[in-house]
CSV table of N, CA and C in Angstrom, one decimal:
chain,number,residue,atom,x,y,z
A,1,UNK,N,7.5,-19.7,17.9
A,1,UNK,CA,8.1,-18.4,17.9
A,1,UNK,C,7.3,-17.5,18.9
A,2,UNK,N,7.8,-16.7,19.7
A,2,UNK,CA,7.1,-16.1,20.5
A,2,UNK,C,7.0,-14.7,20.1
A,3,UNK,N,6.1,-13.9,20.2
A,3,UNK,CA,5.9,-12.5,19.8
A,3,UNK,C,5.4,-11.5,20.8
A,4,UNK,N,6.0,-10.4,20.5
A,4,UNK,CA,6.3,-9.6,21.7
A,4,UNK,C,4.9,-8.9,21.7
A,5,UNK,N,4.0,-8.7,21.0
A,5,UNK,CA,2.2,-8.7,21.0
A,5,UNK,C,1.5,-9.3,21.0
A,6,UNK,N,0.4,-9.2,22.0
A,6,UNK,CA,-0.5,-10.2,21.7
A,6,UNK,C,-2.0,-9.4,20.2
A,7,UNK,N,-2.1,-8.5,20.5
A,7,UNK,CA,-3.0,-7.1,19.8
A,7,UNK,C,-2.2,-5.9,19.4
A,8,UNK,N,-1.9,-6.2,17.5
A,8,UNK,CA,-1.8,-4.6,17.4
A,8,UNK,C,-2.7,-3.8,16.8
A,9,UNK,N,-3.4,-2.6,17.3
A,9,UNK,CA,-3.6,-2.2,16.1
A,9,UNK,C,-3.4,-1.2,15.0
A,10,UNK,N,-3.3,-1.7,13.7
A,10,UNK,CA,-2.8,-0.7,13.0
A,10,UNK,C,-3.5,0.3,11.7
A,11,UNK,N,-3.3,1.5,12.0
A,11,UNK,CA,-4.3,2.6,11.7
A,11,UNK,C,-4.8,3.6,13.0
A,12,UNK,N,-4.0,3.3,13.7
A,12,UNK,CA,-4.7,4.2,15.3
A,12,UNK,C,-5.2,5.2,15.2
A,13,UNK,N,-4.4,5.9,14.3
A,13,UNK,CA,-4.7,7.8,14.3
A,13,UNK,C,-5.6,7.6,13.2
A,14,UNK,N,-6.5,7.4,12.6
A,14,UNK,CA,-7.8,7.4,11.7
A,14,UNK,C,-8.6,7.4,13.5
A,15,UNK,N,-9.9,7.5,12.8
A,15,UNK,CA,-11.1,7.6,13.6
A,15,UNK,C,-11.5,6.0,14.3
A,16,UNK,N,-11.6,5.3,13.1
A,16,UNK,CA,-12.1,3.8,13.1
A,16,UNK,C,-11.1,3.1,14.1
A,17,UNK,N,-9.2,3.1,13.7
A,17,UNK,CA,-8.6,3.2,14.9
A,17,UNK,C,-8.5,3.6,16.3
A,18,UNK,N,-9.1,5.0,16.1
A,18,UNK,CA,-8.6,5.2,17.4
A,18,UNK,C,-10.0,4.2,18.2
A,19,UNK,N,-11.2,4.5,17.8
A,19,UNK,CA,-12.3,3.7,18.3
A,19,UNK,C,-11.8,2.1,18.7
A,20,UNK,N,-11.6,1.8,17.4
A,20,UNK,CA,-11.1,0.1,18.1
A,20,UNK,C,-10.1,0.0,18.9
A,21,UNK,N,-9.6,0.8,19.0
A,21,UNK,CA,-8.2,0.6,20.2
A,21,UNK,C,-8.4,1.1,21.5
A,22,UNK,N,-9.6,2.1,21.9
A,22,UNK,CA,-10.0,2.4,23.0
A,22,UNK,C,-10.5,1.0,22.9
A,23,UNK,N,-11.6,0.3,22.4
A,23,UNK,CA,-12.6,-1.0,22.7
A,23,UNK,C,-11.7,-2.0,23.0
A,24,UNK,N,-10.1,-2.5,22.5
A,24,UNK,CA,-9.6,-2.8,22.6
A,24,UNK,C,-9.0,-3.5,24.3
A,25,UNK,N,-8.8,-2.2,24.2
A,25,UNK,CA,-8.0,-1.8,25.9
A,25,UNK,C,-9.3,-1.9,27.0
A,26,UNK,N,-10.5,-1.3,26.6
A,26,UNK,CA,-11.9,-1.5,27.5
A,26,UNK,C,-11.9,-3.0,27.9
A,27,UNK,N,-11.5,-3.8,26.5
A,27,UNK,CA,-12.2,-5.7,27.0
A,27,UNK,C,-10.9,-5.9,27.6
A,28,UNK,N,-9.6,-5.6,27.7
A,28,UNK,CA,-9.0,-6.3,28.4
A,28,UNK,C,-8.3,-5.7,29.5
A,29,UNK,N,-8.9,-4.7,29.9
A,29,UNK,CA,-8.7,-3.9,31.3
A,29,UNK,C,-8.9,-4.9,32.3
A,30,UNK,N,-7.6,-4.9,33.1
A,30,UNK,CA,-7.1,-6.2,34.5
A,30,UNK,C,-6.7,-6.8,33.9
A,31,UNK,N,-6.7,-7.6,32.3
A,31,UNK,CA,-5.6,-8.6,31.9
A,31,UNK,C,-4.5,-8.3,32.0
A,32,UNK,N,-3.6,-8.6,32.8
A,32,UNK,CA,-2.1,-8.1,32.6
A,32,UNK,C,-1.4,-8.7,31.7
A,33,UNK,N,-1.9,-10.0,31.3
A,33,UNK,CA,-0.9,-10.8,30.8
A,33,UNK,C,-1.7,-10.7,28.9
A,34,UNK,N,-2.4,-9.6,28.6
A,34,UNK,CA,-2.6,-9.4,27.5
A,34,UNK,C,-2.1,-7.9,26.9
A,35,UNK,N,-1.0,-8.4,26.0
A,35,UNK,CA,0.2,-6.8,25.9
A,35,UNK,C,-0.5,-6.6,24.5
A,36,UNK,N,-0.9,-5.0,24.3
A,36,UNK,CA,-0.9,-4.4,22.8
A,36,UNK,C,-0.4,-3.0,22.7
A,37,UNK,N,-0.5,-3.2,21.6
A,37,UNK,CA,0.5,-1.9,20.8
A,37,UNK,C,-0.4,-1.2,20.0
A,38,UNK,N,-0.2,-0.3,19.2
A,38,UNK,CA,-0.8,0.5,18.4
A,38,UNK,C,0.4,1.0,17.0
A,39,UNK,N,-0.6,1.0,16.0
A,39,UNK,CA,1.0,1.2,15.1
A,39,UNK,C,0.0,2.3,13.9
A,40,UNK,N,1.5,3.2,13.8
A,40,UNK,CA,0.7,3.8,12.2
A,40,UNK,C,2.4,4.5,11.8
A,41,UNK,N,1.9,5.8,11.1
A,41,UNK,CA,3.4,5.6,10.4
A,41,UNK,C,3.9,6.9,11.0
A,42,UNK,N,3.2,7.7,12.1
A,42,UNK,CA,4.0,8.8,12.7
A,42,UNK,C,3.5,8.8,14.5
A,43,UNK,N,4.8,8.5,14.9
A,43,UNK,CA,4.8,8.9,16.3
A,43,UNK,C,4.2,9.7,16.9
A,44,UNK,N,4.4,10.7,16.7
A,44,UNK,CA,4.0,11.8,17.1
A,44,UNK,C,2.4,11.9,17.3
A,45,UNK,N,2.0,11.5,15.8
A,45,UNK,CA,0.3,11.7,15.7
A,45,UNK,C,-0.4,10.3,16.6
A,46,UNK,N,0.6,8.7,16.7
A,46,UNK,CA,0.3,8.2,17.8
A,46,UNK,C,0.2,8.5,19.2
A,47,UNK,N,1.1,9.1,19.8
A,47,UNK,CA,1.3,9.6,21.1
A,47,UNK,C,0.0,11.0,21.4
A,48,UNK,N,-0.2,11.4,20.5
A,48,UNK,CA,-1.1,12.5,20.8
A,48,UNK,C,-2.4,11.9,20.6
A,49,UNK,N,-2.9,10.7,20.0
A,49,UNK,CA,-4.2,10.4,20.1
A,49,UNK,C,-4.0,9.1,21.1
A,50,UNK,N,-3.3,8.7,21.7
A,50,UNK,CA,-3.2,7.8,23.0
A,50,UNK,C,-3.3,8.8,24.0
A,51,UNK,N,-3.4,9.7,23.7
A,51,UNK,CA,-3.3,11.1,25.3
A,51,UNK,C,-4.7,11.3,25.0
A,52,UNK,N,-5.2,11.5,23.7
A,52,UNK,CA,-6.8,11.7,23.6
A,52,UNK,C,-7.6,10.6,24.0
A,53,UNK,N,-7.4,10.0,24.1
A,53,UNK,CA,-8.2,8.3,24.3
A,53,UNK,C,-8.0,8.3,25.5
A,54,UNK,N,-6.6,8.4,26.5
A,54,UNK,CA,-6.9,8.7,27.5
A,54,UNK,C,-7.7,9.2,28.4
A,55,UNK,N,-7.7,10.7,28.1
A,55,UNK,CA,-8.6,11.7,28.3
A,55,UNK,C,-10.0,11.5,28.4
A,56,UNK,N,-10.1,11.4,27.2
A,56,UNK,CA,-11.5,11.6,26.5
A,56,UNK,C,-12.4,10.5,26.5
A,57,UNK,N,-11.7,9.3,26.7
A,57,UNK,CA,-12.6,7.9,26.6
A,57,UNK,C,-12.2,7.6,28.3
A,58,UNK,N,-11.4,8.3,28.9
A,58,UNK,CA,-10.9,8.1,30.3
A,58,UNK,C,-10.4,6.5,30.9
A,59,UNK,N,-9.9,6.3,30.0
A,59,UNK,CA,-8.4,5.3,29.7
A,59,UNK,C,-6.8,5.2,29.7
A,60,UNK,N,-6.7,5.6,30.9
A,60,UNK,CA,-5.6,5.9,31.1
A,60,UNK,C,-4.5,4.9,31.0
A,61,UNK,N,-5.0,3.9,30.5
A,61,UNK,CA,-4.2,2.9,30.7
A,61,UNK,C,-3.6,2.9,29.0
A,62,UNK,N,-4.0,3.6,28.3
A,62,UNK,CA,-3.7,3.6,26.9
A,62,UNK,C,-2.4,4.5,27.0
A,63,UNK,N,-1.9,5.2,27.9
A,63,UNK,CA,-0.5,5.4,27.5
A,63,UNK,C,0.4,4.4,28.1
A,64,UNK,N,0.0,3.5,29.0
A,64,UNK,CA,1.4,2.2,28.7
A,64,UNK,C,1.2,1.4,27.3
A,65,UNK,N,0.6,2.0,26.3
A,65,UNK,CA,0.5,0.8,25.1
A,65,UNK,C,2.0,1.1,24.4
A,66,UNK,N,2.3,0.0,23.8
A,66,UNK,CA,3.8,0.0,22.7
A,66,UNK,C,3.2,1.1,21.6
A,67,UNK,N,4.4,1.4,20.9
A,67,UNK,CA,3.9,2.0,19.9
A,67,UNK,C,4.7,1.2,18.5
A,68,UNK,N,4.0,1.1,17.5
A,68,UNK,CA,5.1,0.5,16.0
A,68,UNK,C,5.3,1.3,14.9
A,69,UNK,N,6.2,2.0,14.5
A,69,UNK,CA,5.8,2.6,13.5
A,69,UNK,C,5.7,1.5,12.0
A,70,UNK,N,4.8,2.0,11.6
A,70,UNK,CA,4.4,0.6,9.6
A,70,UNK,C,3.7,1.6,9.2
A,71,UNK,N,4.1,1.3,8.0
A,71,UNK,CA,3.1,2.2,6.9
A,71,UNK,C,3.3,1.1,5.4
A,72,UNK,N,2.2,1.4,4.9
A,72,UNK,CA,1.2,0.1,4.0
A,72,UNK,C,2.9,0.7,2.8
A,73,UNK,N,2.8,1.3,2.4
A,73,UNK,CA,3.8,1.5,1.4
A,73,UNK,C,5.5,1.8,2.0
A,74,UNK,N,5.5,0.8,2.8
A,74,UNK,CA,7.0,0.2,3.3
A,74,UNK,C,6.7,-0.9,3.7
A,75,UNK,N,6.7,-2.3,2.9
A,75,UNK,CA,6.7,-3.2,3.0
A,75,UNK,C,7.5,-4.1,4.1
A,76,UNK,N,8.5,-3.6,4.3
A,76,UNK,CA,9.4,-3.8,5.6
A,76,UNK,C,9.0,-3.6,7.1
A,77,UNK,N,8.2,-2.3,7.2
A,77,UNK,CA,7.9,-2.0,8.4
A,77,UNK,C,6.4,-2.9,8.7
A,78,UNK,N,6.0,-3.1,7.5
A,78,UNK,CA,5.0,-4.2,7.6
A,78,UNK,C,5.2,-5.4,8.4
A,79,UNK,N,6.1,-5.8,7.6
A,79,UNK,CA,6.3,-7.2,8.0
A,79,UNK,C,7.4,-7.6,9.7
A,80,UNK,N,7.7,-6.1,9.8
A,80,UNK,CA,8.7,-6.6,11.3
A,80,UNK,C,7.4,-6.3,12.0
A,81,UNK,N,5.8,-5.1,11.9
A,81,UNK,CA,5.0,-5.2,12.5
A,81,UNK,C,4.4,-6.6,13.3
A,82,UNK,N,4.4,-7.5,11.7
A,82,UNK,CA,3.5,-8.7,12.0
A,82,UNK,C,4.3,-9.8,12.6
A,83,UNK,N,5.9,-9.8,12.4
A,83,UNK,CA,6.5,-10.6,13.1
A,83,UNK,C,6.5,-10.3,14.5
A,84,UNK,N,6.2,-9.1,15.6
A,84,UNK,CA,6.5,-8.9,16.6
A,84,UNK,C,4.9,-9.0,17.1
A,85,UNK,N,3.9,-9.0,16.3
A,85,UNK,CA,2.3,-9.7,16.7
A,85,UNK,C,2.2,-10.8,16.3
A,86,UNK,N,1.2,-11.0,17.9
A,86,UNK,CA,0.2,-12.3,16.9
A,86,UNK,C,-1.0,-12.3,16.6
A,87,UNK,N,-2.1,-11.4,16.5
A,87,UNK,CA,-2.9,-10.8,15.9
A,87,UNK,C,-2.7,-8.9,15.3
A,88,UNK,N,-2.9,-9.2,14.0
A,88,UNK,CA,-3.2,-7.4,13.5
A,88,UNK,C,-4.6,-6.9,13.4
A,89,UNK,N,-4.7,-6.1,13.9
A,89,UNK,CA,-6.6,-5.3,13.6
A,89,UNK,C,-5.8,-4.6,12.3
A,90,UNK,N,-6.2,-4.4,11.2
A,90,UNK,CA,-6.0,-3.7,10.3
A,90,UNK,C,-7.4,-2.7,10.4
A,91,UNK,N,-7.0,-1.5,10.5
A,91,UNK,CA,-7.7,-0.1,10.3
A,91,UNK,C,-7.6,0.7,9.4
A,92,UNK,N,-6.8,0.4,8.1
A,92,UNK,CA,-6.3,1.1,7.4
A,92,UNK,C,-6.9,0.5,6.1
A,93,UNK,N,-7.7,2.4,5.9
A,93,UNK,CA,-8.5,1.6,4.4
A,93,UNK,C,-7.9,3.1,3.2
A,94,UNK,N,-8.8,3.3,2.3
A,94,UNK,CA,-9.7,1.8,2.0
A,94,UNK,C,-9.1,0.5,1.5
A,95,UNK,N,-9.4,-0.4,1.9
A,95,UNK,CA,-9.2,-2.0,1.5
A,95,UNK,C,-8.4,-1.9,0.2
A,96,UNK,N,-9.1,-1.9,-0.3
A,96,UNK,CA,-8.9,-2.3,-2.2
A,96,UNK,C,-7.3,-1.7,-3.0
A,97,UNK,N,-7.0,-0.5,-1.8
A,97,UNK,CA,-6.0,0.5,-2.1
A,97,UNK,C,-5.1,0.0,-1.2
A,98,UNK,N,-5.3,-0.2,0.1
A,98,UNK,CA,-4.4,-0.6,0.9
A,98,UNK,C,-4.2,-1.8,1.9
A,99,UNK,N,-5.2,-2.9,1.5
A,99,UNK,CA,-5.0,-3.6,2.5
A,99,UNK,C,-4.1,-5.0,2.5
A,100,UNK,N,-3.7,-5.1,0.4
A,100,UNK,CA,-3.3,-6.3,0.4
A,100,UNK,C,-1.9,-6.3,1.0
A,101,UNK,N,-1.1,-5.3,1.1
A,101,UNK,CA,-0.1,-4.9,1.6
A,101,UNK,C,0.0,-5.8,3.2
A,102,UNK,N,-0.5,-5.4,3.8
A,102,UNK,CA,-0.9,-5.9,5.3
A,102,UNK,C,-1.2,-7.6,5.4
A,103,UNK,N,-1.7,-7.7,4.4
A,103,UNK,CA,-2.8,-9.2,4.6
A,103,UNK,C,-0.6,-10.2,4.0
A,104,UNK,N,-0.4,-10.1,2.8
A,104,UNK,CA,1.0,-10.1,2.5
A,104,UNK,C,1.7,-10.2,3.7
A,105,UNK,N,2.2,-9.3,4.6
A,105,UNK,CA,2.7,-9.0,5.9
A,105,UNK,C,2.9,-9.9,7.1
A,106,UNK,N,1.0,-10.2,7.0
A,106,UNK,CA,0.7,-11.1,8.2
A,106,UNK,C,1.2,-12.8,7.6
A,107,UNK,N,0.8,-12.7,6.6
A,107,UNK,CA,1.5,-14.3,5.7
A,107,UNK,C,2.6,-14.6,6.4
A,108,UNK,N,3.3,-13.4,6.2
A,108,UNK,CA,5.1,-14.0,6.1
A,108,UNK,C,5.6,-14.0,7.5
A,109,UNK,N,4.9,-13.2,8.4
A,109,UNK,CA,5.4,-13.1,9.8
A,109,UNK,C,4.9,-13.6,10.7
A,110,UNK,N,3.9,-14.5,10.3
A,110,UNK,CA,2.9,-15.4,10.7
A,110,UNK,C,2.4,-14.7,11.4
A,111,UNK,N,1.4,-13.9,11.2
A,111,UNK,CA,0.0,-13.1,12.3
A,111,UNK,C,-1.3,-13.2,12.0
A,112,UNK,N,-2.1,-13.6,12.8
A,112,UNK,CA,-3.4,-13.5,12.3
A,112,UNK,C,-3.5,-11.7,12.1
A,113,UNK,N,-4.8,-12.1,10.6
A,113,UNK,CA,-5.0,-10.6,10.5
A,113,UNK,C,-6.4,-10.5,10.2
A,114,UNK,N,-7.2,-9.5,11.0
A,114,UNK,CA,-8.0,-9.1,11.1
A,114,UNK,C,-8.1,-7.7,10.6
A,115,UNK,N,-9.2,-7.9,9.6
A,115,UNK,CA,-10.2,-6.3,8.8
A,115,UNK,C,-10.9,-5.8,9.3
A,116,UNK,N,-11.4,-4.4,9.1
A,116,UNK,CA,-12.9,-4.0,9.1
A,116,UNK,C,-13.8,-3.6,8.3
A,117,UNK,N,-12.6,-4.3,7.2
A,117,UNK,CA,-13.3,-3.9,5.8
A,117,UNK,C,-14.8,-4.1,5.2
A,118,UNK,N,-15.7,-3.4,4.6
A,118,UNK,CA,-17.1,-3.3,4.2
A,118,UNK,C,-17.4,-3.6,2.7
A,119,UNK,N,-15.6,-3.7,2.2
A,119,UNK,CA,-15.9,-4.2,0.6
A,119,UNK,C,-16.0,-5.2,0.5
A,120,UNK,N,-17.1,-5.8,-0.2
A,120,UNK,CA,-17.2,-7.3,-0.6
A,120,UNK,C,-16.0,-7.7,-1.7
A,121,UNK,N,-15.8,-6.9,-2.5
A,121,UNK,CA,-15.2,-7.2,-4.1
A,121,UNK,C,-13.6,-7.6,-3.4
A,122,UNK,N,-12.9,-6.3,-2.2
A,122,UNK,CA,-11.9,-6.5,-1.7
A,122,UNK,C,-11.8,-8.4,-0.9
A,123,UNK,N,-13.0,-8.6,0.0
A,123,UNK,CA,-12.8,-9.4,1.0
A,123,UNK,C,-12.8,-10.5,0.1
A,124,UNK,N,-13.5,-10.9,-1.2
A,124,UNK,CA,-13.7,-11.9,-1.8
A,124,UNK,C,-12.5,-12.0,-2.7
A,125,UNK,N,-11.7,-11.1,-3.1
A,125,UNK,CA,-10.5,-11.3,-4.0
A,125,UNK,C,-9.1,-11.9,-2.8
A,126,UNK,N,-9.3,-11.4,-1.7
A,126,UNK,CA,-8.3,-11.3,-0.7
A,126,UNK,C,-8.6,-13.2,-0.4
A,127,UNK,N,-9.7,-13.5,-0.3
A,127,UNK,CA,-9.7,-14.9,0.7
A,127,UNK,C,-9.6,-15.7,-1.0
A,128,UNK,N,-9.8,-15.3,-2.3
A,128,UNK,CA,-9.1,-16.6,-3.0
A,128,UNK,C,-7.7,-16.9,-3.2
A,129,UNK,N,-7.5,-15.4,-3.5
A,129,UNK,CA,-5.6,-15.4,-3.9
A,129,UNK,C,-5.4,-15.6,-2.5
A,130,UNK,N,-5.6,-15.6,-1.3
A,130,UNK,CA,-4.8,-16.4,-0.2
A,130,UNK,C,-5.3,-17.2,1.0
A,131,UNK,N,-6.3,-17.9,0.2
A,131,UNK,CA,-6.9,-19.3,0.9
A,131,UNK,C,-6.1,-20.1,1.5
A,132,UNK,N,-5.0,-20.6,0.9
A,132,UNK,CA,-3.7,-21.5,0.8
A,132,UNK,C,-2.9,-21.1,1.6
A,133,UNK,N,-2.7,-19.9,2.4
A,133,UNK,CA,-1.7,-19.2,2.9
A,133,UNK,C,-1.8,-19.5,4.1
């Protein structure tokens, strides 16, 4: 199955997003043939912190990123996220509240998914209930 991302990340407009997603775009600056997106649940507040990242991290190359709208509590927008990636940065915490949603997501749409989560109690309940997956 081919997927129209290779990197999304999702959570942009938090702080910890917008950071990984400048770092993002920094390591693969001249890959052409490495496409990412950015996803959270309002346009608007996407497109205005991809103009800030531009600016301000002087990355201009962050307004040709895709944009996806998903939000952890629309299970749908989850999973057409992870169907149209093949890796998710998940930025969206806290964990324990919001991340099984996402991890669920990447299962079914097959995406690797990637945390930045700092809860042990979350990361250790997440890798038994879905070792097998």
């Amino acid at each position: 199955m081919s997927k129209e991302f290779d990197i999304t990340v999702f959570g942009y407009t938090g702080y910890t997003g917008q950071f990984v997603g400048e770092e993002v775009c920094r390591q693969i600056s001249g890959e052409s043939n490495v496409k990412v997106a950015v996803a959270g649940r309002s346009e608007k507040k996407l497109r205005e912190k991809l103009q800030d990242s531009a600016k301000q991290a002087e990355l201009p190359a962050m307004l040709d990123l895709d944009i996806i709208i998903a939000d952890v509590h629309n299970s749908e927008s989850l999973l057409e996220m992870a169907r149209r990636s093949k890796v998710i940065i998940n930025c969206v915490g806290p964990y324990e509240k919001f991340g099984e949603p996402v991890i669920k997501a990447c299962i079914e749409g097959k995406a690797h998914h990637v945390d930045i989560s700092g809860e042990p109690a979350y990361l250790e309940g997440m890798q038994l209930k879905y070792k097998e997956e």
